[in-house]
PDB file of C-alpha atoms and ligand atoms in Angstrom:
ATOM      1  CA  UNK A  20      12.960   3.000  -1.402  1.00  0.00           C
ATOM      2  CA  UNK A  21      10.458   0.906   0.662  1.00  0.00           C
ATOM      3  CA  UNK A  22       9.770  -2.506  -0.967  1.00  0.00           C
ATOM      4  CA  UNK A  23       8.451  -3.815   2.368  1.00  0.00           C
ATOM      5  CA  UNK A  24       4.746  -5.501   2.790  1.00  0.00           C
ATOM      6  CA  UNK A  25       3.159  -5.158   6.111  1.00  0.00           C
ATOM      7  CA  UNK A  26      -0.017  -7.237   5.183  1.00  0.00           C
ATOM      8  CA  UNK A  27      -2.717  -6.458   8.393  1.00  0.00           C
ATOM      9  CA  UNK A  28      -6.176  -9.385   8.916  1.00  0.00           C
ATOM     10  CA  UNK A  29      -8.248  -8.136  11.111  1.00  0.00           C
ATOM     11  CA  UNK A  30     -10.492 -10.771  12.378  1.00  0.00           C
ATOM     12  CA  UNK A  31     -13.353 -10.775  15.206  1.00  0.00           C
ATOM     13  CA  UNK A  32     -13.134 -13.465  18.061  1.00  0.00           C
ATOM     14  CA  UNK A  33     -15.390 -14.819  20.114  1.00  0.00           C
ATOM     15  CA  UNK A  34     -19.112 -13.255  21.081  1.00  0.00           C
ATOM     16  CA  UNK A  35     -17.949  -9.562  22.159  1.00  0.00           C
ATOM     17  CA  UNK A  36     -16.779  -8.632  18.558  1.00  0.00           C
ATOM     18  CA  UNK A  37     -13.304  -7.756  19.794  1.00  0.00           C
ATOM     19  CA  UNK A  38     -10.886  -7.451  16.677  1.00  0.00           C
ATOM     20  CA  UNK A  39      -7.632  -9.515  16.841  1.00  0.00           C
ATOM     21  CA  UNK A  40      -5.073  -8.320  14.196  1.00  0.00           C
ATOM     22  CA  UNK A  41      -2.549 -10.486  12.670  1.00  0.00           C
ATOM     23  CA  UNK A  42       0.357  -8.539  10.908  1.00  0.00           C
ATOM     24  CA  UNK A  43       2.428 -10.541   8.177  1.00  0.00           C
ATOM     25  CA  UNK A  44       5.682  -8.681   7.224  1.00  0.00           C
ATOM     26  CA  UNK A  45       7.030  -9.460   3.858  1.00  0.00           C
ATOM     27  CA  UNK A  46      10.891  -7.777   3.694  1.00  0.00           C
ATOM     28  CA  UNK A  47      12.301  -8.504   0.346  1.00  0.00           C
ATOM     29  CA  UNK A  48      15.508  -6.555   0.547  1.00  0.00           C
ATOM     30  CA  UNK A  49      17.465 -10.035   0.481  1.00  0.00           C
ATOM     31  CA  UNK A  50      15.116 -12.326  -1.615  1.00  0.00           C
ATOM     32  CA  UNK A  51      11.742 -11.861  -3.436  1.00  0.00           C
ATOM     33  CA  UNK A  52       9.830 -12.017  -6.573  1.00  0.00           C
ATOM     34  CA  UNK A  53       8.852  -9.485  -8.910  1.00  0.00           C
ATOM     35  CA  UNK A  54       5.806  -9.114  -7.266  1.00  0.00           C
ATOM     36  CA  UNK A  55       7.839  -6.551  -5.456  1.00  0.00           C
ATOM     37  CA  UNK A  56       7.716  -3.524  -8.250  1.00  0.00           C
ATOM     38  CA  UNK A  57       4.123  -3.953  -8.095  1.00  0.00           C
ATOM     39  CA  UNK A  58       2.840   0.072  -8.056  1.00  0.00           C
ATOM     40  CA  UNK A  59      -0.158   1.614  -5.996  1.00  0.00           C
ATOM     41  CA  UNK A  60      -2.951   2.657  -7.473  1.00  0.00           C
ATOM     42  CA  UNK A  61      -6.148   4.452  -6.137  1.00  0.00           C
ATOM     43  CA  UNK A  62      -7.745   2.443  -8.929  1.00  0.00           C
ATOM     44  CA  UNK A  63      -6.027  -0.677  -8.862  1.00  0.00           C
ATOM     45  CA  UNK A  64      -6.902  -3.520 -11.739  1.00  0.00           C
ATOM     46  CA  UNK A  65      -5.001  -6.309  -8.751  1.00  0.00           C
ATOM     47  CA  UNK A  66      -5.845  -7.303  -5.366  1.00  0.00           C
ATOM     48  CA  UNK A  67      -3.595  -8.763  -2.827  1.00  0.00           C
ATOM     49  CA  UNK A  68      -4.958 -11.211  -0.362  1.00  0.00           C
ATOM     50  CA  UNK A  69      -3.284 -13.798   2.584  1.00  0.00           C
ATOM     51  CA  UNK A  70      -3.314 -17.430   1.185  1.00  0.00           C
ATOM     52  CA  UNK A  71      -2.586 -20.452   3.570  1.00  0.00           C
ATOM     53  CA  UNK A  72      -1.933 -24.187   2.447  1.00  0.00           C
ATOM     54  CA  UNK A  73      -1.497 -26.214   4.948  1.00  0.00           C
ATOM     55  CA  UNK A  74       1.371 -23.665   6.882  1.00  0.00           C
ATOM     56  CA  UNK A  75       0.554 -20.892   9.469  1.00  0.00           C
ATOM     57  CA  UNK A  76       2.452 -18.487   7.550  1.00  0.00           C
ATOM     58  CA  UNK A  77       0.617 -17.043   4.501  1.00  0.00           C
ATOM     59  CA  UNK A  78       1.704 -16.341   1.114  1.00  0.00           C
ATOM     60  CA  UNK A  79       0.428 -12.274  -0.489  1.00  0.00           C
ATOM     61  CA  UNK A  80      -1.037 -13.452  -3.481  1.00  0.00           C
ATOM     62  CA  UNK A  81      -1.907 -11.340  -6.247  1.00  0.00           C
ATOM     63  CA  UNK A  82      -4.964 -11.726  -8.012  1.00  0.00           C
ATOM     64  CA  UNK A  83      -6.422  -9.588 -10.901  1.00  0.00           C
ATOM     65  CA  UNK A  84      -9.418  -7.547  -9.490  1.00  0.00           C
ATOM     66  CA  UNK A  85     -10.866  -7.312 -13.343  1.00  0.00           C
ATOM     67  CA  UNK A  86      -9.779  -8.214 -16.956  1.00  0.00           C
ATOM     68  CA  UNK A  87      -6.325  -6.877 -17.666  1.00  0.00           C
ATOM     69  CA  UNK A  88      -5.188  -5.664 -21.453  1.00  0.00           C
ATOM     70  CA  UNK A  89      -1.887  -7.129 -22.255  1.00  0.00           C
ATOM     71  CA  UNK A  90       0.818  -4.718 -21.439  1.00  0.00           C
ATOM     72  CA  UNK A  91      -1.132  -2.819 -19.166  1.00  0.00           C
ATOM     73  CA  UNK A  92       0.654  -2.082 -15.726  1.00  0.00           C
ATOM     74  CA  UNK A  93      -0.395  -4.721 -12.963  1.00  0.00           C
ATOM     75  CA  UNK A  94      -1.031  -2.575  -9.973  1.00  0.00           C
ATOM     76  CA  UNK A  95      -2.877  -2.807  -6.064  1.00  0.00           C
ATOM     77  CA  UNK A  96      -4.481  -0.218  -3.216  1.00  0.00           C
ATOM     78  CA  UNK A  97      -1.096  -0.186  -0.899  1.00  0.00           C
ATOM     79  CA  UNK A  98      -3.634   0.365   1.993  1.00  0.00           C
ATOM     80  CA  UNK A  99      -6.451  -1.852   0.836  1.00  0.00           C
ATOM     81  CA  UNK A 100      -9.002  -0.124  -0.630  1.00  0.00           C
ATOM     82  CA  UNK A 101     -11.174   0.759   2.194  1.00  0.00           C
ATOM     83  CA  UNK A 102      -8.215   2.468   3.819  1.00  0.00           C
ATOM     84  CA  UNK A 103      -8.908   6.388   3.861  1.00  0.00           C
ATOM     85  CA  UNK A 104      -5.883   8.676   3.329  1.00  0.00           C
ATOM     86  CA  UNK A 105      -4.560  11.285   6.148  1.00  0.00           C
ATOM     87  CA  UNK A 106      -3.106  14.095   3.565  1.00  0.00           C
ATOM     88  CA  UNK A 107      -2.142  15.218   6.979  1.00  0.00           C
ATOM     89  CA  UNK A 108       0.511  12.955   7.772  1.00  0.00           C
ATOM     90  CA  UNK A 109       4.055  12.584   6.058  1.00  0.00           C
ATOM     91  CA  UNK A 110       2.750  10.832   2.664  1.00  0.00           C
ATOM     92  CA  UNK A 111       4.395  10.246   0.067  1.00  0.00           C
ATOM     93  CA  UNK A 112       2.868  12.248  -3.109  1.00  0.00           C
ATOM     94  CA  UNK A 113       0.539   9.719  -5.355  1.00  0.00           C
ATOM     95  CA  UNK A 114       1.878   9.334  -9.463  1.00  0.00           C
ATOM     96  CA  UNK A 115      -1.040   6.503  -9.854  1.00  0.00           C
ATOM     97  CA  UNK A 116      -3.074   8.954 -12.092  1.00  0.00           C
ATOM     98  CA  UNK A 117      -6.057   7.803 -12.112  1.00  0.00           C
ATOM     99  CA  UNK A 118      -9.268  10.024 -11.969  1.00  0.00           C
ATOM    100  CA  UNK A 119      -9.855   8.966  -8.385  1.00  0.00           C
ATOM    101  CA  UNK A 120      -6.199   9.308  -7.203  1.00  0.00           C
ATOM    102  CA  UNK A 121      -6.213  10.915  -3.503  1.00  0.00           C
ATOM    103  CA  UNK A 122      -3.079  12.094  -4.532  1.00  0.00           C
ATOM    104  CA  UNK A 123      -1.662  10.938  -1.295  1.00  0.00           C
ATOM    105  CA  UNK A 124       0.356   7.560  -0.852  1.00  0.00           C
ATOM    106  CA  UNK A 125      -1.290   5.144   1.539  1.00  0.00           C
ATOM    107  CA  UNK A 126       0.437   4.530   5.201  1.00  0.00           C
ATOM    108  CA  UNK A 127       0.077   0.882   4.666  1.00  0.00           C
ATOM    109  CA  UNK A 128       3.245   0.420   7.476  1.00  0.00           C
ATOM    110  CA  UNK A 129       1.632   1.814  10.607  1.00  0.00           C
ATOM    111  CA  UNK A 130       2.107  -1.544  12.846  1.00  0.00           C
TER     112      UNK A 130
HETATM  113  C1  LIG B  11       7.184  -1.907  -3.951  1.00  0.00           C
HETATM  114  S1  LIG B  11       8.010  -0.518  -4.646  1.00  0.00           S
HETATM  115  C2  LIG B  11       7.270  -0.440  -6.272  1.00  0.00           C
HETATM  116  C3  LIG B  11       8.304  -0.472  -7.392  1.00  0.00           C
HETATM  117  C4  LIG B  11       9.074   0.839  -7.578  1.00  0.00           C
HETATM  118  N1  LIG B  11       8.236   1.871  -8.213  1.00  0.00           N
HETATM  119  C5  LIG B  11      10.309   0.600  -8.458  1.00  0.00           C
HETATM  120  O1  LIG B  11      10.405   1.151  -9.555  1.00  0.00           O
HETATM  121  O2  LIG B  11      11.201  -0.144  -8.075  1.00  0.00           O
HETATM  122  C6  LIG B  11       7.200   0.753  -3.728  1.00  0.00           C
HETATM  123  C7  LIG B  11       7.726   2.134  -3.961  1.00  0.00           C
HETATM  124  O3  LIG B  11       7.399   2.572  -5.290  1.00  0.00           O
HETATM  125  C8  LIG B  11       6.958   3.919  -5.268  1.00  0.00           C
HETATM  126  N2  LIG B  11       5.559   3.967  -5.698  1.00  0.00           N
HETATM  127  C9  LIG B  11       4.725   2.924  -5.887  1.00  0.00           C
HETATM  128  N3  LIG B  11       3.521   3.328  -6.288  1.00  0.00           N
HETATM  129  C10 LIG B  11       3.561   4.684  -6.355  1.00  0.00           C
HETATM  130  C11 LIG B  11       2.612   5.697  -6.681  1.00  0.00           C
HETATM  131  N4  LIG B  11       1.367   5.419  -7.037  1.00  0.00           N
HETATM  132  N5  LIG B  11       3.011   6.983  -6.610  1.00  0.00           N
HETATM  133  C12 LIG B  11       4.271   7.299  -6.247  1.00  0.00           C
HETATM  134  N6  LIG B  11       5.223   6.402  -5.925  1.00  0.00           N
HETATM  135  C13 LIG B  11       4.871   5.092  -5.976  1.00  0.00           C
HETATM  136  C14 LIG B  11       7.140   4.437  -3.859  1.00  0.00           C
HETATM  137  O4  LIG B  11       8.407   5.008  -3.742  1.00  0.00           O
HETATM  138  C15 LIG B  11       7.058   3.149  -3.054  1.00  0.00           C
HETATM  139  O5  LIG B  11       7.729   3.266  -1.798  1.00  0.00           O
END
């Protein structure tokens, strides 16, 4: 039971290329959308990304990452897709099914 979003931009200041991270927790335990039964996938057809008007704070937007078929389930890479998965650690087993799965869960909430 883990509905939390822990949303991680990673962008490089100044000349040395030092990375600053900016972490945007999203806890809907008390209010949300539906956006929150949104599944993994290791092949997702939806990508989430950090969308700011005019406010500091950003909102997760969803946005479709090709054509969708009606009905089909709407689904995003919990760790973004370039994150690589440590079997090793205490994931949680992947259901995604698709012909790339890892099998593992991503650890999208390591702060
Ligand atoms: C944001 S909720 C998604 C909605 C949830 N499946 C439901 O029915 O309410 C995230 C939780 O769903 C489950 N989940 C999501 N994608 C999964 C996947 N590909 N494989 C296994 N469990 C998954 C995990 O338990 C995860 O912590």
């Amino acid at each position: 039971m883990n509905y939390v979003l822990v949303l991680n931009e990673y962008t490089k200041t100044g000349d040395c290329l030092e990375e600053k991270r900016q972490v945007t927790i999203v806890d809907p335990s008390r209010r949300g959308n539906i956006g929150r039964y949104i599944n993994h996938s290791c092949e997702p057809n939806c990508h989430i990304a950090a969308v700011r008007i005019d406010c500091p704070i950003p909102k997760i937007c969803i946005f479709a990452a090709r054509n969708i078929h009606a009905l089909e389930e709407l689904c995003f890479h919990y760790g973004g897709e370039d994150q690589q998965v440590d079997p090793a650690s205490d994931s949680k087993t992947c259901l995604c099914t698709a012909d790339s799965c890892s099998g593992f869960m991503p650890n999208s909430a390591i702060i």
